[in-house]
mmCIF file with all atom_site columns, C-alpha atoms in Angstrom:
data_model
loop_
_atom_site.group_PDB
_atom_site.id
_atom_site.type_symbol
_atom_site.label_atom_id
_atom_site.label_alt_id
_atom_site.label_comp_id
_atom_site.label_asym_id
_atom_site.label_entity_id
_atom_site.label_seq_id
_atom_site.pdbx_PDB_ins_code
_atom_site.Cartn_x
_atom_site.Cartn_y
_atom_site.Cartn_z
_atom_site.occupancy
_atom_site.B_iso_or_equiv
_atom_site.pdbx_formal_charge
_atom_site.auth_seq_id
_atom_site.auth_comp_id
_atom_site.auth_asym_id
_atom_site.auth_atom_id
_atom_site.pdbx_PDB_model_num
ATOM 1   C CA . MET A 1 1   ? -10.782 -2.868  40.328 1.00 0.00 ? 27  MET A CA 1
ATOM 2   C CA . VAL A 1 2   ? -11.109 -1.934  37.022 1.00 0.00 ? 28  VAL A CA 1
ATOM 3   C CA . VAL A 1 3   ? -8.134  0.526   36.142 1.00 0.00 ? 29  VAL A CA 1
ATOM 4   C CA . ARG A 1 4   ? -8.661  2.129   32.501 1.00 0.00 ? 30  ARG A CA 1
ATOM 5   C CA . GLU A 1 5   ? -5.708  3.283   31.350 1.00 0.00 ? 31  GLU A CA 1
ATOM 6   C CA . PRO A 1 6   ? -5.555  6.820   29.082 1.00 0.00 ? 32  PRO A CA 1
ATOM 7   C CA . PRO A 1 7   ? -6.457  5.494   25.636 1.00 0.00 ? 33  PRO A CA 1
ATOM 8   C CA . ALA A 1 8   ? -2.788  6.922   24.084 1.00 0.00 ? 34  ALA A CA 1
ATOM 9   C CA . VAL A 1 9   ? -1.615  3.940   26.047 1.00 0.00 ? 35  VAL A CA 1
ATOM 10  C CA . HIS A 1 10  ? -2.829  1.747   23.411 1.00 0.00 ? 36  HIS A CA 1
ATOM 11  C CA . ALA A 1 11  ? -3.318  2.796   19.956 1.00 0.00 ? 37  ALA A CA 1
ATOM 12  C CA . THR A 1 12  ? 0.554   1.437   19.216 1.00 0.00 ? 38  THR A CA 1
ATOM 13  C CA . VAL A 1 13  ? -0.772  -2.335  20.353 1.00 0.00 ? 39  VAL A CA 1
ATOM 14  C CA . ARG A 1 14  ? -4.174  -2.303  18.999 1.00 0.00 ? 40  ARG A CA 1
ATOM 15  C CA . ILE A 1 15  ? -2.481  -1.625  15.551 1.00 0.00 ? 41  ILE A CA 1
ATOM 16  C CA . ARG A 1 16  ? -0.527  -4.816  16.293 1.00 0.00 ? 42  ARG A CA 1
ATOM 17  C CA . ARG A 1 17  ? -3.663  -6.944  17.390 1.00 0.00 ? 43  ARG A CA 1
ATOM 18  C CA . VAL A 1 18  ? -4.713  -6.422  14.100 1.00 0.00 ? 44  VAL A CA 1
ATOM 19  C CA . ILE A 1 19  ? -2.356  -7.655  12.208 1.00 0.00 ? 45  ILE A CA 1
ATOM 20  C CA . ASP A 1 20  ? -2.034  -10.406 14.596 1.00 0.00 ? 46  ASP A CA 1
ATOM 21  C CA . VAL A 1 21  ? -5.405  -11.270 13.904 1.00 0.00 ? 47  VAL A CA 1
ATOM 22  C CA . MET A 1 22  ? -6.145  -10.675 10.253 1.00 0.00 ? 48  MET A CA 1
ATOM 23  C CA . PRO A 1 23  ? -3.991  -12.512 8.425  1.00 0.00 ? 49  PRO A CA 1
ATOM 24  C CA . GLY A 1 24  ? -4.885  -16.007 11.445 1.00 0.00 ? 50  GLY A CA 1
ATOM 25  C CA . ALA A 1 25  ? -7.650  -15.704 12.954 1.00 0.00 ? 51  ALA A CA 1
ATOM 26  C CA . TRP A 1 26  ? -10.022 -13.646 11.091 1.00 0.00 ? 52  TRP A CA 1
ATOM 27  C CA . PRO A 1 27  ? -13.278 -15.722 8.623  1.00 0.00 ? 53  PRO A CA 1
ATOM 28  C CA . ASP A 1 28  ? -12.077 -14.074 5.342  1.00 0.00 ? 54  ASP A CA 1
ATOM 29  C CA . ALA A 1 29  ? -8.099  -14.575 6.197  1.00 0.00 ? 55  ALA A CA 1
ATOM 30  C CA . SER A 1 30  ? -6.709  -15.882 2.799  1.00 0.00 ? 56  SER A CA 1
ATOM 31  C CA . ARG A 1 31  ? -8.117  -13.558 1.129  1.00 0.00 ? 57  ARG A CA 1
ATOM 32  C CA . LEU A 1 32  ? -5.061  -11.547 2.732  1.00 0.00 ? 58  LEU A CA 1
ATOM 33  C CA . ASP A 1 33  ? -1.782  -11.171 2.004  1.00 0.00 ? 59  ASP A CA 1
ATOM 34  C CA . ALA A 1 34  ? 0.815   -10.895 5.304  1.00 0.00 ? 60  ALA A CA 1
ATOM 35  C CA . GLY A 1 35  ? 4.010   -9.912  3.512  1.00 0.00 ? 61  GLY A CA 1
ATOM 36  C CA . ARG A 1 36  ? 2.159   -6.811  2.204  1.00 0.00 ? 62  ARG A CA 1
ATOM 37  C CA . VAL A 1 37  ? 1.365   -4.973  5.426  1.00 0.00 ? 63  VAL A CA 1
ATOM 38  C CA . GLY A 1 38  ? 0.656   -1.381  4.981  1.00 0.00 ? 64  GLY A CA 1
ATOM 39  C CA . LEU A 1 39  ? -1.365  1.667   7.068  1.00 0.00 ? 65  LEU A CA 1
ATOM 40  C CA . PHE A 1 40  ? -3.187  4.894   6.749  1.00 0.00 ? 66  PHE A CA 1
ATOM 41  C CA . GLY A 1 41  ? -2.871  7.629   9.586  1.00 0.00 ? 67  GLY A CA 1
ATOM 42  C CA . PHE A 1 42  ? -4.878  10.505  10.129 1.00 0.00 ? 68  PHE A CA 1
ATOM 43  C CA . SER A 1 43  ? -4.630  13.405  12.300 1.00 0.00 ? 69  SER A CA 1
ATOM 44  C CA . ARG A 1 44  ? -4.523  11.521  15.754 1.00 0.00 ? 70  ARG A CA 1
ATOM 45  C CA . GLY A 1 45  ? -4.073  8.656   13.691 1.00 0.00 ? 71  GLY A CA 1
ATOM 46  C CA . GLY A 1 46  ? -1.299  9.946   11.515 1.00 0.00 ? 72  GLY A CA 1
ATOM 47  C CA . TYR A 1 47  ? 0.874   9.938   15.302 1.00 0.00 ? 73  TYR A CA 1
ATOM 48  C CA . THR A 1 48  ? 0.206   6.540   16.062 1.00 0.00 ? 74  THR A CA 1
ATOM 49  C CA . GLY A 1 49  ? 0.711   5.473   12.449 1.00 0.00 ? 75  GLY A CA 1
ATOM 50  C CA . LEU A 1 50  ? 4.229   7.346   12.551 1.00 0.00 ? 76  LEU A CA 1
ATOM 51  C CA . VAL A 1 51  ? 4.955   5.882   16.262 1.00 0.00 ? 77  VAL A CA 1
ATOM 52  C CA . SER A 1 52  ? 3.908   2.594   14.601 1.00 0.00 ? 78  SER A CA 1
ATOM 53  C CA . ILE A 1 53  ? 6.838   2.426   12.222 1.00 0.00 ? 79  ILE A CA 1
ATOM 54  C CA . GLY A 1 54  ? 9.460   3.416   13.466 1.00 0.00 ? 80  GLY A CA 1
ATOM 55  C CA . ALA A 1 55  ? 9.249   6.894   15.389 1.00 0.00 ? 81  ALA A CA 1
ATOM 56  C CA . ASP A 1 56  ? 10.244  7.290   19.196 1.00 0.00 ? 82  ASP A CA 1
ATOM 57  C CA . PRO A 1 57  ? 7.854   10.255  20.487 1.00 0.00 ? 83  PRO A CA 1
ATOM 58  C CA . VAL A 1 58  ? 9.450   12.984  22.546 1.00 0.00 ? 84  VAL A CA 1
ATOM 59  C CA . PHE A 1 59  ? 7.386   14.546  25.463 1.00 0.00 ? 85  PHE A CA 1
ATOM 60  C CA . GLY A 1 60  ? 8.339   17.195  28.045 1.00 0.00 ? 86  GLY A CA 1
ATOM 61  C CA . ASN A 1 61  ? 7.293   20.387  27.851 1.00 0.00 ? 87  ASN A CA 1
ATOM 62  C CA . ALA A 1 62  ? 5.543   19.818  24.374 1.00 0.00 ? 88  ALA A CA 1
ATOM 63  C CA . MET A 1 63  ? 2.011   21.040  24.803 1.00 0.00 ? 89  MET A CA 1
ATOM 64  C CA . PRO A 1 64  ? -0.426  17.995  24.861 1.00 0.00 ? 90  PRO A CA 1
ATOM 65  C CA . PRO A 1 65  ? -2.409  16.855  21.877 1.00 0.00 ? 91  PRO A CA 1
ATOM 66  C CA . CYS A 1 66  ? -5.545  17.615  24.495 1.00 0.00 ? 92  CYS A CA 1
ATOM 67  C CA . PRO A 1 67  ? -6.369  21.062  26.299 1.00 0.00 ? 93  PRO A CA 1
ATOM 68  C CA . ASP A 1 68  ? -8.055  18.361  28.733 1.00 0.00 ? 94  ASP A CA 1
ATOM 69  C CA . ASN A 1 69  ? -6.334  19.013  32.861 1.00 0.00 ? 95  ASN A CA 1
ATOM 70  C CA . GLY A 1 70  ? -8.372  15.958  33.763 1.00 0.00 ? 96  GLY A CA 1
ATOM 71  C CA . ASN A 1 71  ? -7.382  13.423  30.704 1.00 0.00 ? 97  ASN A CA 1
ATOM 72  C CA . PRO A 1 72  ? -4.979  11.317  31.800 1.00 0.00 ? 98  PRO A CA 1
ATOM 73  C CA . ALA A 1 73  ? -2.506  11.150  27.907 1.00 0.00 ? 99  ALA A CA 1
ATOM 74  C CA . CYS A 1 74  ? -2.484  14.644  28.851 1.00 0.00 ? 100 CYS A CA 1
ATOM 75  C CA . LEU A 1 75  ? -1.168  14.140  31.901 1.00 0.00 ? 101 LEU A CA 1
ATOM 76  C CA . GLN A 1 76  ? 1.509   11.902  31.087 1.00 0.00 ? 102 GLN A CA 1
ATOM 77  C CA . ALA A 1 77  ? 2.153   14.232  28.153 1.00 0.00 ? 103 ALA A CA 1
ATOM 78  C CA . ARG A 1 78  ? 3.112   17.330  30.778 1.00 0.00 ? 104 ARG A CA 1
ATOM 79  C CA . HIS A 1 79  ? 5.071   15.488  32.789 1.00 0.00 ? 105 HIS A CA 1
ATOM 80  C CA . GLY A 1 80  ? 6.780   14.270  30.198 1.00 0.00 ? 106 GLY A CA 1
ATOM 81  C CA . GLU A 1 81  ? 5.869   9.796   31.561 1.00 0.00 ? 107 GLU A CA 1
ATOM 82  C CA . ARG A 1 82  ? 6.697   7.545   28.638 1.00 0.00 ? 108 ARG A CA 1
ATOM 83  C CA . TRP A 1 83  ? 2.815   5.708   26.478 1.00 0.00 ? 109 TRP A CA 1
ATOM 84  C CA . GLN A 1 84  ? 3.350   2.798   26.338 1.00 0.00 ? 110 GLN A CA 1
ATOM 85  C CA . LEU A 1 85  ? 4.291   2.600   22.271 1.00 0.00 ? 111 LEU A CA 1
ATOM 86  C CA . VAL A 1 86  ? 4.374   -0.879  20.004 1.00 0.00 ? 112 VAL A CA 1
ATOM 87  C CA . HIS A 1 87  ? 6.863   -0.216  16.907 1.00 0.00 ? 113 HIS A CA 1
ATOM 88  C CA . ASP A 1 88  ? 5.339   -3.060  14.038 1.00 0.00 ? 114 ASP A CA 1
ATOM 89  C CA . ALA A 1 89  ? 8.382   -3.978  11.402 1.00 0.00 ? 115 ALA A CA 1
ATOM 90  C CA . ARG A 1 90  ? 5.651   -6.102  9.610  1.00 0.00 ? 116 ARG A CA 1
ATOM 91  C CA . ILE A 1 91  ? 4.349   -2.553  8.572  1.00 0.00 ? 117 ILE A CA 1
ATOM 92  C CA . LYS A 1 92  ? 6.077   -2.083  4.842  1.00 0.00 ? 118 LYS A CA 1
ATOM 93  C CA . ALA A 1 93  ? 4.746   1.563   3.320  1.00 0.00 ? 119 ALA A CA 1
ATOM 94  C CA . ALA A 1 94  ? 2.044   4.448   5.166  1.00 0.00 ? 120 ALA A CA 1
ATOM 95  C CA . ALA A 1 95  ? 0.315   6.692   4.069  1.00 0.00 ? 121 ALA A CA 1
ATOM 96  C CA . ILE A 1 96  ? -0.075  9.549   6.948  1.00 0.00 ? 122 ILE A CA 1
ATOM 97  C CA . ALA A 1 97  ? -1.921  12.476  6.536  1.00 0.00 ? 123 ALA A CA 1
ATOM 98  C CA . ASP A 1 98  ? -2.000  15.898  8.620  1.00 0.00 ? 124 ASP A CA 1
ATOM 99  C CA . PRO A 1 99  ? -0.284  13.766  11.704 1.00 0.00 ? 125 PRO A CA 1
ATOM 100 C CA . LEU A 1 100 ? -0.119  15.346  14.993 1.00 0.00 ? 126 LEU A CA 1
ATOM 101 C CA . SER A 1 101 ? 3.798   15.978  14.864 1.00 0.00 ? 127 SER A CA 1
ATOM 102 C CA . ARG A 1 102 ? 4.253   17.928  17.705 1.00 0.00 ? 128 ARG A CA 1
ATOM 103 C CA . PHE A 1 103 ? 6.202   15.558  19.950 1.00 0.00 ? 129 PHE A CA 1
ATOM 104 C CA . PHE A 1 104 ? 8.405   14.771  16.926 1.00 0.00 ? 130 PHE A CA 1
ATOM 105 C CA . THR A 1 105 ? 12.262  16.083  16.727 1.00 0.00 ? 131 THR A CA 1
ATOM 106 C CA . ALA A 1 106 ? 14.698  14.925  13.788 1.00 0.00 ? 132 ALA A CA 1
ATOM 107 C CA . ASP A 1 107 ? 16.664  11.974  16.326 1.00 0.00 ? 133 ASP A CA 1
ATOM 108 C CA . SER A 1 108 ? 13.152  10.162  17.106 1.00 0.00 ? 134 SER A CA 1
ATOM 109 C CA . LEU A 1 109 ? 11.852  9.779   13.332 1.00 0.00 ? 135 LEU A CA 1
ATOM 110 C CA . GLY A 1 110 ? 14.686  8.776   12.928 1.00 0.00 ? 136 GLY A CA 1
ATOM 111 C CA . GLY A 1 111 ? 13.817  4.589   13.408 1.00 0.00 ? 137 GLY A CA 1
ATOM 112 C CA . VAL A 1 112 ? 11.269  4.843   10.628 1.00 0.00 ? 138 VAL A CA 1
ATOM 113 C CA . LYS A 1 113 ? 12.794  3.364   7.399  1.00 0.00 ? 139 LYS A CA 1
ATOM 114 C CA . ILE A 1 114 ? 10.098  2.605   5.143  1.00 0.00 ? 140 ILE A CA 1
ATOM 115 C CA . PRO A 1 115 ? 7.960   4.262   2.405  1.00 0.00 ? 141 PRO A CA 1
ATOM 116 C CA . VAL A 1 116 ? 6.274   6.785   3.497  1.00 0.00 ? 142 VAL A CA 1
ATOM 117 C CA . GLN A 1 117 ? 3.994   9.113   1.605  1.00 0.00 ? 143 GLN A CA 1
ATOM 118 C CA . LEU A 1 118 ? 2.827   12.212  3.820  1.00 0.00 ? 144 LEU A CA 1
ATOM 119 C CA . TRP A 1 119 ? -0.217  14.261  3.546  1.00 0.00 ? 145 TRP A CA 1
ATOM 120 C CA . GLY A 1 120 ? -0.090  17.932  4.903  1.00 0.00 ? 146 GLY A CA 1
ATOM 121 C CA . SER A 1 121 ? -3.394  20.138  4.146  1.00 0.00 ? 147 SER A CA 1
ATOM 122 C CA . GLN A 1 122 ? -2.289  24.144  3.700  1.00 0.00 ? 148 GLN A CA 1
ATOM 123 C CA . TYR A 1 123 ? -4.464  25.686  6.495  1.00 0.00 ? 149 TYR A CA 1
ATOM 124 C CA . GLY A 1 124 ? -4.227  22.755  8.904  1.00 0.00 ? 150 GLY A CA 1
ATOM 125 C CA . GLY A 1 125 ? -6.162  23.050  12.366 1.00 0.00 ? 151 GLY A CA 1
ATOM 126 C CA . ASP A 1 126 ? -7.585  21.176  15.490 1.00 0.00 ? 152 ASP A CA 1
ATOM 127 C CA . GLY A 1 127 ? -4.739  21.446  16.850 1.00 0.00 ? 153 GLY A CA 1
ATOM 128 C CA . VAL A 1 128 ? -2.184  20.295  13.503 1.00 0.00 ? 154 VAL A CA 1
ATOM 129 C CA . SER A 1 129 ? 0.178   22.684  12.216 1.00 0.00 ? 155 SER A CA 1
ATOM 130 C CA . PRO A 1 130 ? 1.637   23.209  8.588  1.00 0.00 ? 156 PRO A CA 1
ATOM 131 C CA . GLU A 1 131 ? 3.934   24.006  9.713  1.00 0.00 ? 157 GLU A CA 1
ATOM 132 C CA . ASN A 1 132 ? 5.067   21.247  11.771 1.00 0.00 ? 158 ASN A CA 1
ATOM 133 C CA . VAL A 1 133 ? 3.803   18.977  9.046  1.00 0.00 ? 159 VAL A CA 1
ATOM 134 C CA . ALA A 1 134 ? 6.523   19.883  7.015  1.00 0.00 ? 160 ALA A CA 1
ATOM 135 C CA . ALA A 1 135 ? 8.801   19.604  9.414  1.00 0.00 ? 161 ALA A CA 1
ATOM 136 C CA . ILE A 1 136 ? 7.864   15.680  9.607  1.00 0.00 ? 162 ILE A CA 1
ATOM 137 C CA . ALA A 1 137 ? 8.777   16.186  5.527  1.00 0.00 ? 163 ALA A CA 1
ATOM 138 C CA . ARG A 1 138 ? 12.183  17.719  5.894  1.00 0.00 ? 164 ARG A CA 1
ATOM 139 C CA . THR A 1 139 ? 13.488  14.760  7.899  1.00 0.00 ? 165 THR A CA 1
ATOM 140 C CA . LEU A 1 140 ? 11.774  11.884  8.174  1.00 0.00 ? 166 LEU A CA 1
ATOM 141 C CA . PRO A 1 141 ? 14.680  9.264   6.414  1.00 0.00 ? 167 PRO A CA 1
ATOM 142 C CA . SER A 1 142 ? 12.488  7.477   4.052  1.00 0.00 ? 168 SER A CA 1
ATOM 143 C CA . LEU A 1 143 ? 9.578   9.875   2.858  1.00 0.00 ? 169 LEU A CA 1
ATOM 144 C CA . VAL A 1 144 ? 8.300   9.263   -0.839 1.00 0.00 ? 170 VAL A CA 1
ATOM 145 C CA . GLU A 1 145 ? 6.784   12.014  -1.286 1.00 0.00 ? 171 GLU A CA 1
ATOM 146 C CA . PHE A 1 146 ? 5.644   15.523  0.522  1.00 0.00 ? 172 PHE A CA 1
ATOM 147 C CA . ASN A 1 147 ? 1.508   16.406  -1.120 1.00 0.00 ? 173 ASN A CA 1
ATOM 148 C CA . VAL A 1 148 ? 0.235   19.725  0.297  1.00 0.00 ? 174 VAL A CA 1
ATOM 149 C CA . VAL A 1 149 ? -3.161  19.480  -0.894 1.00 0.00 ? 175 VAL A CA 1
ATOM 150 C CA . ALA A 1 150 ? -4.314  23.769  -1.203 1.00 0.00 ? 176 ALA A CA 1
ATOM 151 C CA . LYS A 1 151 ? -7.228  25.550  -0.086 1.00 0.00 ? 177 LYS A CA 1
ATOM 152 C CA . ALA A 1 152 ? -7.384  22.691  2.166  1.00 0.00 ? 178 ALA A CA 1
ATOM 153 C CA . ARG A 1 153 ? -8.197  22.687  6.190  1.00 0.00 ? 179 ARG A CA 1
ATOM 154 C CA . HIS A 1 154 ? -7.864  19.744  8.404  1.00 0.00 ? 180 HIS A CA 1
ATOM 155 C CA . PHE A 1 155 ? -10.734 18.090  8.056  1.00 0.00 ? 181 PHE A CA 1
ATOM 156 C CA . ALA A 1 156 ? -10.886 17.933  4.276  1.00 0.00 ? 182 ALA A CA 1
ATOM 157 C CA . PHE A 1 157 ? -9.137  14.350  5.052  1.00 0.00 ? 183 PHE A CA 1
ATOM 158 C CA . LEU A 1 158 ? -12.538 13.325  5.571  1.00 0.00 ? 184 LEU A CA 1
ATOM 159 C CA . ALA A 1 159 ? -14.526 11.342  3.440  1.00 0.00 ? 185 ALA A CA 1
ATOM 160 C CA . PRO A 1 160 ? -16.988 14.126  2.105  1.00 0.00 ? 186 PRO A CA 1
ATOM 161 C CA . CYS A 1 161 ? -19.905 14.633  4.269  1.00 0.00 ? 187 CYS A CA 1
ATOM 162 C CA . PRO A 1 162 ? -23.499 14.566  3.877  1.00 0.00 ? 188 PRO A CA 1
ATOM 163 C CA . ALA A 1 163 ? -26.173 17.301  3.714  1.00 0.00 ? 189 ALA A CA 1
ATOM 164 C CA . ASP A 1 164 ? -27.250 16.237  7.152  1.00 0.00 ? 190 ASP A CA 1
ATOM 165 C CA . LEU A 1 165 ? -23.814 15.555  8.994  1.00 0.00 ? 191 LEU A CA 1
ATOM 166 C CA . ALA A 1 166 ? -23.114 18.547  7.001  1.00 0.00 ? 192 ALA A CA 1
ATOM 167 C CA . LYS A 1 167 ? -26.178 21.099  8.807  1.00 0.00 ? 193 LYS A CA 1
ATOM 168 C CA . LYS A 1 168 ? -24.910 20.060  12.280 1.00 0.00 ? 194 LYS A CA 1
ATOM 169 C CA . LEU A 1 169 ? -21.223 19.203  11.856 1.00 0.00 ? 195 LEU A CA 1
ATOM 170 C CA . PRO A 1 170 ? -19.671 22.389  9.755  1.00 0.00 ? 196 PRO A CA 1
ATOM 171 C CA . ALA A 1 171 ? -16.773 23.004  11.320 1.00 0.00 ? 197 ALA A CA 1
ATOM 172 C CA . ILE A 1 172 ? -15.838 19.316  10.145 1.00 0.00 ? 198 ILE A CA 1
ATOM 173 C CA . CYS A 1 173 ? -17.838 19.013  7.159  1.00 0.00 ? 199 CYS A CA 1
ATOM 174 C CA . VAL A 1 174 ? -17.916 22.650  4.860  1.00 0.00 ? 200 VAL A CA 1
ATOM 175 C CA . ASP A 1 175 ? -14.495 23.570  3.363  1.00 0.00 ? 201 ASP A CA 1
ATOM 176 C CA . ASP A 1 176 ? -14.167 27.250  2.521  1.00 0.00 ? 202 ASP A CA 1
ATOM 177 C CA . PRO A 1 177 ? -14.171 28.339  -0.853 1.00 0.00 ? 203 PRO A CA 1
ATOM 178 C CA . GLY A 1 178 ? -13.207 27.078  -4.284 1.00 0.00 ? 204 GLY A CA 1
ATOM 179 C CA . PHE A 1 179 ? -12.242 23.053  -1.950 1.00 0.00 ? 205 PHE A CA 1
ATOM 180 C CA . ASP A 1 180 ? -13.726 20.945  -3.772 1.00 0.00 ? 206 ASP A CA 1
ATOM 181 C CA . ARG A 1 181 ? -13.742 17.672  -1.098 1.00 0.00 ? 207 ARG A CA 1
ATOM 182 C CA . SER A 1 182 ? -15.518 15.230  -3.413 1.00 0.00 ? 208 SER A CA 1
ATOM 183 C CA . ALA A 1 183 ? -12.695 15.679  -6.418 1.00 0.00 ? 209 ALA A CA 1
ATOM 184 C CA . PHE A 1 184 ? -9.881  16.104  -3.664 1.00 0.00 ? 210 PHE A CA 1
ATOM 185 C CA . HIS A 1 185 ? -10.409 12.790  -2.832 1.00 0.00 ? 211 HIS A CA 1
ATOM 186 C CA . LEU A 1 186 ? -10.468 11.116  -6.054 1.00 0.00 ? 212 LEU A CA 1
ATOM 187 C CA . ASP A 1 187 ? -7.639  12.243  -6.772 1.00 0.00 ? 213 ASP A CA 1
ATOM 188 C CA . MET A 1 188 ? -5.674  11.885  -3.290 1.00 0.00 ? 214 MET A CA 1
ATOM 189 C CA . ASN A 1 189 ? -6.885  8.111   -3.511 1.00 0.00 ? 215 ASN A CA 1
ATOM 190 C CA . ALA A 1 190 ? -6.231  7.173   -6.749 1.00 0.00 ? 216 ALA A CA 1
ATOM 191 C CA . ARG A 1 191 ? -2.847  8.090   -5.736 1.00 0.00 ? 217 ARG A CA 1
ATOM 192 C CA . VAL A 1 192 ? -2.534  5.715   -2.304 1.00 0.00 ? 218 VAL A CA 1
ATOM 193 C CA . LEU A 1 193 ? -3.795  3.111   -4.121 1.00 0.00 ? 219 LEU A CA 1
ATOM 194 C CA . ARG A 1 194 ? -0.925  3.890   -6.676 1.00 0.00 ? 220 ARG A CA 1
ATOM 195 C CA . PHE A 1 195 ? 1.568   4.421   -3.818 1.00 0.00 ? 221 PHE A CA 1
ATOM 196 C CA . PHE A 1 196 ? 0.553   0.992   -1.668 1.00 0.00 ? 222 PHE A CA 1
ATOM 197 C CA . ARG A 1 197 ? 0.413   -0.735  -4.864 1.00 0.00 ? 223 ARG A CA 1
ATOM 198 C CA . LYS A 1 198 ? 4.216   0.259   -6.047 1.00 0.00 ? 224 LYS A CA 1
ATOM 199 C CA . TYR A 1 199 ? 5.745   -0.247  -2.373 1.00 0.00 ? 225 TYR A CA 1
ATOM 200 C CA . LEU A 1 200 ? 3.966   -3.366  -1.661 1.00 0.00 ? 226 LEU A CA 1
ATOM 201 C CA . MET A 1 201 ? 4.465   -5.017  -3.882 1.00 0.00 ? 227 MET A CA 1
#
């Protein structure tokens, strides 16, 4: 019999396994410096990134990250059950964009000790509120910088969509008038790169 655990149980474990494998068994491991590990996380990946670098989410009365009553991860969150979470001290810096952050409190963020570059969209979306992201910025003990992206919604952090995909998925691909996703990504990518170069040297 195969028992399938909810994906949230494995998210931080998978990050740890990647860090285990890449500097060792990966064929191009010689190109990596195992002492300079950085993490970028967006949305649910931003939540996972915060946990990986030391945050401890608080479940129970908070709304779960998804509305599906049959989803095991949602049921666990509603009943306050602890997921299998892993912190990894090998991560030395993290850039986090619009994280799902409703499960964090000031106390639960106290374990984050590494430099963090936090990004938030002005309007949020997909369960991420600008107020919750701003609360993370106020309480992260190791925050280096907080960037609020004007006129941006949550999915603006995804790479610009090809024209055919934009037609199929406008909710993810089409931005509000006055927001240039391509120009934003050029700027964000450069700033994230500078951040990692500074704090992973």
